[in-house]
Amino acid sequence: MDYDTYGSTAVELAIDLANADLAPDDGVARFLASHDEWFATGTSLDLTPADVEKAAVTARLVRAVALAESQDDVLTRLNELLALARPRPYATDHDGELHLHYAGPDAPALEQLTTTVAMGLSQVVVQHGWQRLGVCSAEGCDDVYVDTSRNASRRYCSNTCASRSTVAAYRARQKS
Ligand SMILES: [Zn+2]
Ligand SMILES: [Zn+2]
């Protein structure tokens, strides 16, 4: 699959956010700290409680997009997410490669997060189809994923879940 580099990694940020455990009090702060390479230098990652709640809303919307089962549902949920974005594209070569960022470098952390996530997810959906997003088929896992495989054959969130399910299926066959 031929993603543009930034679009592709931006969707990974969206997927990471949807799968992150944001429930603990410091859940959102931990997520931001472990993804700080996404924020422009000098951005304060200290969110107000209201912003923490908004980050959780963004995470839920990403998940809702991935779980949607029709194009209509995807569009409704995606547009809800996009309504939260404040895109202000700018070109940069901060990592040595010329590319576009979706959010302004001086925007607050929440705005950078929501905008990057919404734009990255939308980019993949409109370019590659909404079926590229899904939820893990492994028992006991409900993480979402983006399918970047050539033939759109992905069913699991990770190699761990894929091999766990292969082993479980093998054992089930042995028994019967
Ligand atoms: Zn960049
Ligand atoms: Zn999984």
PDB file of C-alpha atoms and ligand atoms in Angstrom:
ATOM      1  CA  MET A   1       0.000   0.000   0.000  1.00  0.00           C
ATOM      2  CA  ASP A   2       1.293   3.369  -0.921  1.00  0.00           C
ATOM      3  CA  TYR A   3       0.647   5.752   1.941  1.00  0.00           C
ATOM      4  CA  ASP A   4       2.312   9.077   1.973  1.00  0.00           C
ATOM      5  CA  THR A   5       4.719   8.853   4.891  1.00  0.00           C
ATOM      6  CA  TYR A   6       3.173  11.387   7.208  1.00  0.00           C
ATOM      7  CA  GLY A   7      -0.428  10.339   6.472  1.00  0.00           C
ATOM      8  CA  SER A   8       0.475   6.777   7.283  1.00  0.00           C
ATOM      9  CA  THR A   9       2.177   7.477  10.570  1.00  0.00           C
ATOM     10  CA  ALA A  10      -0.543   9.960  11.564  1.00  0.00           C
ATOM     11  CA  VAL A  11      -3.106   7.170  11.324  1.00  0.00           C
ATOM     12  CA  GLU A  12      -0.901   5.093  13.623  1.00  0.00           C
ATOM     13  CA  LEU A  13      -1.159   7.894  16.184  1.00  0.00           C
ATOM     14  CA  ALA A  14      -4.956   7.680  15.841  1.00  0.00           C
ATOM     15  CA  ILE A  15      -4.921   3.908  16.344  1.00  0.00           C
ATOM     16  CA  ASP A  16      -2.566   4.189  19.331  1.00  0.00           C
ATOM     17  CA  LEU A  17      -4.887   6.754  20.900  1.00  0.00           C
ATOM     18  CA  ALA A  18      -7.976   4.594  20.380  1.00  0.00           C
ATOM     19  CA  ASN A  19      -6.197   1.612  21.977  1.00  0.00           C
ATOM     20  CA  ALA A  20      -4.601   3.501  24.856  1.00  0.00           C
ATOM     21  CA  ASP A  21      -5.845   3.020  28.402  1.00  0.00           C
ATOM     22  CA  LEU A  22      -7.004   6.547  29.153  1.00  0.00           C
ATOM     23  CA  ALA A  23      -9.139   5.582  32.140  1.00  0.00           C
ATOM     24  CA  PRO A  24      -6.568   6.230  34.913  1.00  0.00           C
ATOM     25  CA  ASP A  25      -6.281   9.865  36.042  1.00  0.00           C
ATOM     26  CA  ASP A  26      -2.931  10.185  34.324  1.00  0.00           C
ATOM     27  CA  GLY A  27      -3.893   8.055  31.291  1.00  0.00           C
ATOM     28  CA  VAL A  28      -3.976  10.934  28.819  1.00  0.00           C
ATOM     29  CA  ALA A  29      -0.792  12.492  30.267  1.00  0.00           C
ATOM     30  CA  ARG A  30       1.006   9.163  29.878  1.00  0.00           C
ATOM     31  CA  PHE A  31      -0.210   8.826  26.308  1.00  0.00           C
ATOM     32  CA  LEU A  32       1.058  12.308  25.410  1.00  0.00           C
ATOM     33  CA  ALA A  33       4.406  11.680  27.106  1.00  0.00           C
ATOM     34  CA  SER A  34       4.926   8.436  25.208  1.00  0.00           C
ATOM     35  CA  HIS A  35       4.031  10.121  21.894  1.00  0.00           C
ATOM     36  CA  ASP A  36       5.803  13.430  22.466  1.00  0.00           C
ATOM     37  CA  GLU A  37       7.600  13.197  19.103  1.00  0.00           C
ATOM     38  CA  TRP A  38       4.240  14.167  17.560  1.00  0.00           C
ATOM     39  CA  PHE A  39       4.197  17.593  19.152  1.00  0.00           C
ATOM     40  CA  ALA A  40       6.054  20.636  17.945  1.00  0.00           C
ATOM     41  CA  THR A  41       9.072  21.564  20.057  1.00  0.00           C
ATOM     42  CA  GLY A  42       8.049  23.737  22.985  1.00  0.00           C
ATOM     43  CA  THR A  43       4.438  22.500  23.146  1.00  0.00           C
ATOM     44  CA  SER A  44       3.209  22.151  26.726  1.00  0.00           C
ATOM     45  CA  LEU A  45       1.798  18.670  27.276  1.00  0.00           C
ATOM     46  CA  ASP A  46       0.011  19.705  30.484  1.00  0.00           C
ATOM     47  CA  LEU A  47      -3.703  19.493  29.723  1.00  0.00           C
ATOM     48  CA  THR A  48      -6.527  20.983  31.741  1.00  0.00           C
ATOM     49  CA  PRO A  49      -9.097  18.465  33.034  1.00  0.00           C
ATOM     50  CA  ALA A  50     -11.493  19.717  30.327  1.00  0.00           C
ATOM     51  CA  ASP A  51      -8.875  19.027  27.650  1.00  0.00           C
ATOM     52  CA  VAL A  52      -8.220  15.567  29.081  1.00  0.00           C
ATOM     53  CA  GLU A  53     -11.927  14.800  28.641  1.00  0.00           C
ATOM     54  CA  LYS A  54     -11.786  16.127  25.052  1.00  0.00           C
ATOM     55  CA  ALA A  55      -8.810  13.883  24.273  1.00  0.00           C
ATOM     56  CA  ALA A  56     -10.876  10.929  25.509  1.00  0.00           C
ATOM     57  CA  VAL A  57     -13.756  11.994  23.244  1.00  0.00           C
ATOM     58  CA  THR A  58     -11.342  12.022  20.291  1.00  0.00           C
ATOM     59  CA  ALA A  59     -10.150   8.533  21.229  1.00  0.00           C
ATOM     60  CA  ARG A  60     -13.743   7.262  21.377  1.00  0.00           C
ATOM     61  CA  LEU A  61     -14.533   8.778  17.974  1.00  0.00           C
ATOM     62  CA  VAL A  62     -11.500   7.108  16.368  1.00  0.00           C
ATOM     63  CA  ARG A  63     -12.677   3.830  17.804  1.00  0.00           C
ATOM     64  CA  ALA A  64     -16.213   4.460  16.584  1.00  0.00           C
ATOM     65  CA  VAL A  65     -14.901   5.060  13.053  1.00  0.00           C
ATOM     66  CA  ALA A  66     -12.920   1.816  13.149  1.00  0.00           C
ATOM     67  CA  LEU A  67     -15.934  -0.149  14.432  1.00  0.00           C
ATOM     68  CA  ALA A  68     -18.435   1.284  11.929  1.00  0.00           C
ATOM     69  CA  GLU A  69     -19.869  -1.312   9.602  1.00  0.00           C
ATOM     70  CA  SER A  70     -21.095   0.776   6.714  1.00  0.00           C
ATOM     71  CA  GLN A  71     -19.739   3.632   4.673  1.00  0.00           C
ATOM     72  CA  ASP A  72     -22.565   5.883   5.876  1.00  0.00           C
ATOM     73  CA  ASP A  73     -21.678   5.257   9.518  1.00  0.00           C
ATOM     74  CA  VAL A  74     -18.002   5.827   8.810  1.00  0.00           C
ATOM     75  CA  LEU A  75     -18.753   9.144   7.136  1.00  0.00           C
ATOM     76  CA  THR A  76     -20.979  10.353   9.975  1.00  0.00           C
ATOM     77  CA  ARG A  77     -18.414   9.475  12.642  1.00  0.00           C
ATOM     78  CA  LEU A  78     -15.449  10.686  10.630  1.00  0.00           C
ATOM     79  CA  ASN A  79     -17.127  14.044  10.059  1.00  0.00           C
ATOM     80  CA  GLU A  80     -17.851  14.333  13.765  1.00  0.00           C
ATOM     81  CA  LEU A  81     -14.141  13.820  14.384  1.00  0.00           C
ATOM     82  CA  LEU A  82     -13.115  16.217  11.621  1.00  0.00           C
ATOM     83  CA  ALA A  83     -15.356  18.901  13.126  1.00  0.00           C
ATOM     84  CA  LEU A  84     -12.979  18.914  16.135  1.00  0.00           C
ATOM     85  CA  ALA A  85      -9.897  19.389  13.943  1.00  0.00           C
ATOM     86  CA  ARG A  86      -8.311  22.768  13.262  1.00  0.00           C
ATOM     87  CA  PRO A  87      -6.116  22.011  10.279  1.00  0.00           C
ATOM     88  CA  ARG A  88      -3.407  24.516   9.517  1.00  0.00           C
ATOM     89  CA  PRO A  89      -0.998  22.703   7.238  1.00  0.00           C
ATOM     90  CA  TYR A  90       2.623  23.689   7.129  1.00  0.00           C
ATOM     91  CA  ALA A  91       5.625  22.220   5.387  1.00  0.00           C
ATOM     92  CA  THR A  92       8.643  21.168   7.415  1.00  0.00           C
ATOM     93  CA  ASP A  93      11.871  19.200   7.193  1.00  0.00           C
ATOM     94  CA  HIS A  94      12.448  18.884  10.971  1.00  0.00           C
ATOM     95  CA  ASP A  95      13.338  15.178  10.633  1.00  0.00           C
ATOM     96  CA  GLY A  96      15.424  15.662   7.489  1.00  0.00           C
ATOM     97  CA  GLU A  97      12.565  14.868   5.096  1.00  0.00           C
ATOM     98  CA  LEU A  98      10.269  17.387   3.510  1.00  0.00           C
ATOM     99  CA  HIS A  99       6.690  16.719   4.606  1.00  0.00           C
ATOM    100  CA  LEU A 100       3.433  18.348   5.671  1.00  0.00           C
ATOM    101  CA  HIS A 101       2.091  18.690   9.168  1.00  0.00           C
ATOM    102  CA  TYR A 102      -1.671  19.124   9.623  1.00  0.00           C
ATOM    103  CA  ALA A 103      -1.729  21.250  12.773  1.00  0.00           C
ATOM    104  CA  GLY A 104      -0.026  24.552  13.410  1.00  0.00           C
ATOM    105  CA  PRO A 105       3.259  24.259  15.350  1.00  0.00           C
ATOM    106  CA  ASP A 106       2.102  26.827  17.915  1.00  0.00           C
ATOM    107  CA  ALA A 107      -1.320  25.227  18.469  1.00  0.00           C
ATOM    108  CA  PRO A 108      -2.067  23.855  21.956  1.00  0.00           C
ATOM    109  CA  ALA A 109      -1.307  20.156  22.507  1.00  0.00           C
ATOM    110  CA  LEU A 110      -4.940  19.054  22.378  1.00  0.00           C
ATOM    111  CA  GLU A 111      -5.447  20.845  19.060  1.00  0.00           C
ATOM    112  CA  GLN A 112      -2.306  19.267  17.596  1.00  0.00           C
ATOM    113  CA  LEU A 113      -3.432  15.847  18.790  1.00  0.00           C
ATOM    114  CA  THR A 114      -7.025  16.046  17.558  1.00  0.00           C
ATOM    115  CA  THR A 115      -6.079  17.585  14.223  1.00  0.00           C
ATOM    116  CA  THR A 116      -3.301  15.114  13.445  1.00  0.00           C
ATOM    117  CA  VAL A 117      -5.467  12.153  14.429  1.00  0.00           C
ATOM    118  CA  ALA A 118      -8.552  13.331  12.506  1.00  0.00           C
ATOM    119  CA  MET A 119      -6.601  14.203   9.352  1.00  0.00           C
ATOM    120  CA  GLY A 120      -4.480  11.057   9.423  1.00  0.00           C
ATOM    121  CA  LEU A 121      -7.493   8.802   9.837  1.00  0.00           C
ATOM    122  CA  SER A 122      -9.505  10.609   7.147  1.00  0.00           C
ATOM    123  CA  GLN A 123      -6.612  10.446   4.726  1.00  0.00           C
ATOM    124  CA  VAL A 124      -6.497   6.659   4.958  1.00  0.00           C
ATOM    125  CA  VAL A 125     -10.274   6.254   4.728  1.00  0.00           C
ATOM    126  CA  VAL A 126     -10.699   8.439   1.649  1.00  0.00           C
ATOM    127  CA  GLN A 127      -7.626   7.090  -0.122  1.00  0.00           C
ATOM    128  CA  HIS A 128      -7.830   3.410   0.740  1.00  0.00           C
ATOM    129  CA  GLY A 129     -11.413   2.733   1.874  1.00  0.00           C
ATOM    130  CA  TRP A 130     -13.088   2.441   5.256  1.00  0.00           C
ATOM    131  CA  GLN A 131     -12.691  -1.356   5.272  1.00  0.00           C
ATOM    132  CA  ARG A 132      -9.008  -0.751   6.039  1.00  0.00           C
ATOM    133  CA  LEU A 133      -9.957  -0.124   9.665  1.00  0.00           C
ATOM    134  CA  GLY A 134     -11.087  -2.936  11.888  1.00  0.00           C
ATOM    135  CA  VAL A 135     -11.147  -4.487  15.319  1.00  0.00           C
ATOM    136  CA  CYS A 136      -8.935  -7.386  16.407  1.00  0.00           C
ATOM    137  CA  SER A 137     -10.423 -10.869  15.909  1.00  0.00           C
ATOM    138  CA  ALA A 138      -8.453 -12.438  18.779  1.00  0.00           C
ATOM    139  CA  GLU A 139     -10.495 -13.637  21.723  1.00  0.00           C
ATOM    140  CA  GLY A 140     -10.459 -11.142  24.580  1.00  0.00           C
ATOM    141  CA  CYS A 141      -8.876  -8.329  22.539  1.00  0.00           C
ATOM    142  CA  ASP A 142     -10.852  -5.387  21.213  1.00  0.00           C
ATOM    143  CA  ASP A 143      -8.008  -3.202  19.979  1.00  0.00           C
ATOM    144  CA  VAL A 144      -8.512  -1.525  16.626  1.00  0.00           C
ATOM    145  CA  TYR A 145      -6.043  -1.543  13.731  1.00  0.00           C
ATOM    146  CA  VAL A 146      -5.388  -0.076  10.318  1.00  0.00           C
ATOM    147  CA  ASP A 147      -4.747  -2.654   7.631  1.00  0.00           C
ATOM    148  CA  THR A 148      -1.748  -1.710   5.513  1.00  0.00           C
ATOM    149  CA  SER A 149      -1.305  -5.144   3.959  1.00  0.00           C
ATOM    150  CA  ARG A 150      -1.290  -5.329   0.176  1.00  0.00           C
ATOM    151  CA  ASN A 151      -4.358  -7.584  -0.084  1.00  0.00           C
ATOM    152  CA  ALA A 152      -6.275  -6.105   2.896  1.00  0.00           C
ATOM    153  CA  SER A 153      -6.164  -9.416   4.757  1.00  0.00           C
ATOM    154  CA  ARG A 154      -5.363  -8.235   8.258  1.00  0.00           C
ATOM    155  CA  ARG A 155      -7.556  -9.523  11.124  1.00  0.00           C
ATOM    156  CA  TYR A 156      -5.484  -8.886  14.250  1.00  0.00           C
ATOM    157  CA  CYS A 157      -4.172  -5.807  16.024  1.00  0.00           C
ATOM    158  CA  SER A 158      -0.684  -7.253  16.442  1.00  0.00           C
ATOM    159  CA  ASN A 159       1.539 -10.243  15.716  1.00  0.00           C
ATOM    160  CA  THR A 160       1.039 -11.268  19.337  1.00  0.00           C
ATOM    161  CA  CYS A 161      -2.730 -11.594  18.870  1.00  0.00           C
ATOM    162  CA  ALA A 162      -2.292 -13.299  15.479  1.00  0.00           C
ATOM    163  CA  SER A 163       0.007 -16.013  16.826  1.00  0.00           C
ATOM    164  CA  ARG A 164      -2.050 -16.428  20.022  1.00  0.00           C
ATOM    165  CA  SER A 165      -5.112 -17.106  17.839  1.00  0.00           C
ATOM    166  CA  THR A 166      -3.206 -19.498  15.557  1.00  0.00           C
ATOM    167  CA  VAL A 167      -2.077 -21.518  18.573  1.00  0.00           C
ATOM    168  CA  ALA A 168      -5.610 -21.551  20.032  1.00  0.00           C
ATOM    169  CA  ALA A 169      -7.086 -22.739  16.712  1.00  0.00           C
ATOM    170  CA  TYR A 170      -4.428 -25.445  16.440  1.00  0.00           C
ATOM    171  CA  ARG A 171      -5.158 -26.705  19.973  1.00  0.00           C
ATOM    172  CA  ALA A 172      -8.894 -26.721  19.245  1.00  0.00           C
ATOM    173  CA  ARG A 173      -8.276 -28.899  16.170  1.00  0.00           C
ATOM    174  CA  GLN A 174      -6.063 -31.276  18.153  1.00  0.00           C
ATOM    175  CA  LYS A 175      -8.806 -31.799  20.716  1.00  0.00           C
ATOM    176  CA  SER A 176     -11.569 -32.607  18.255  1.00  0.00           C
TER     177      SER A 176
HETATM  178 ZN    ZN B   1       7.014  15.768  11.135  1.00  0.00          ZN
HETATM  179 ZN    ZN B   2      -5.491  -7.965  19.460  1.00  0.00          ZN
END
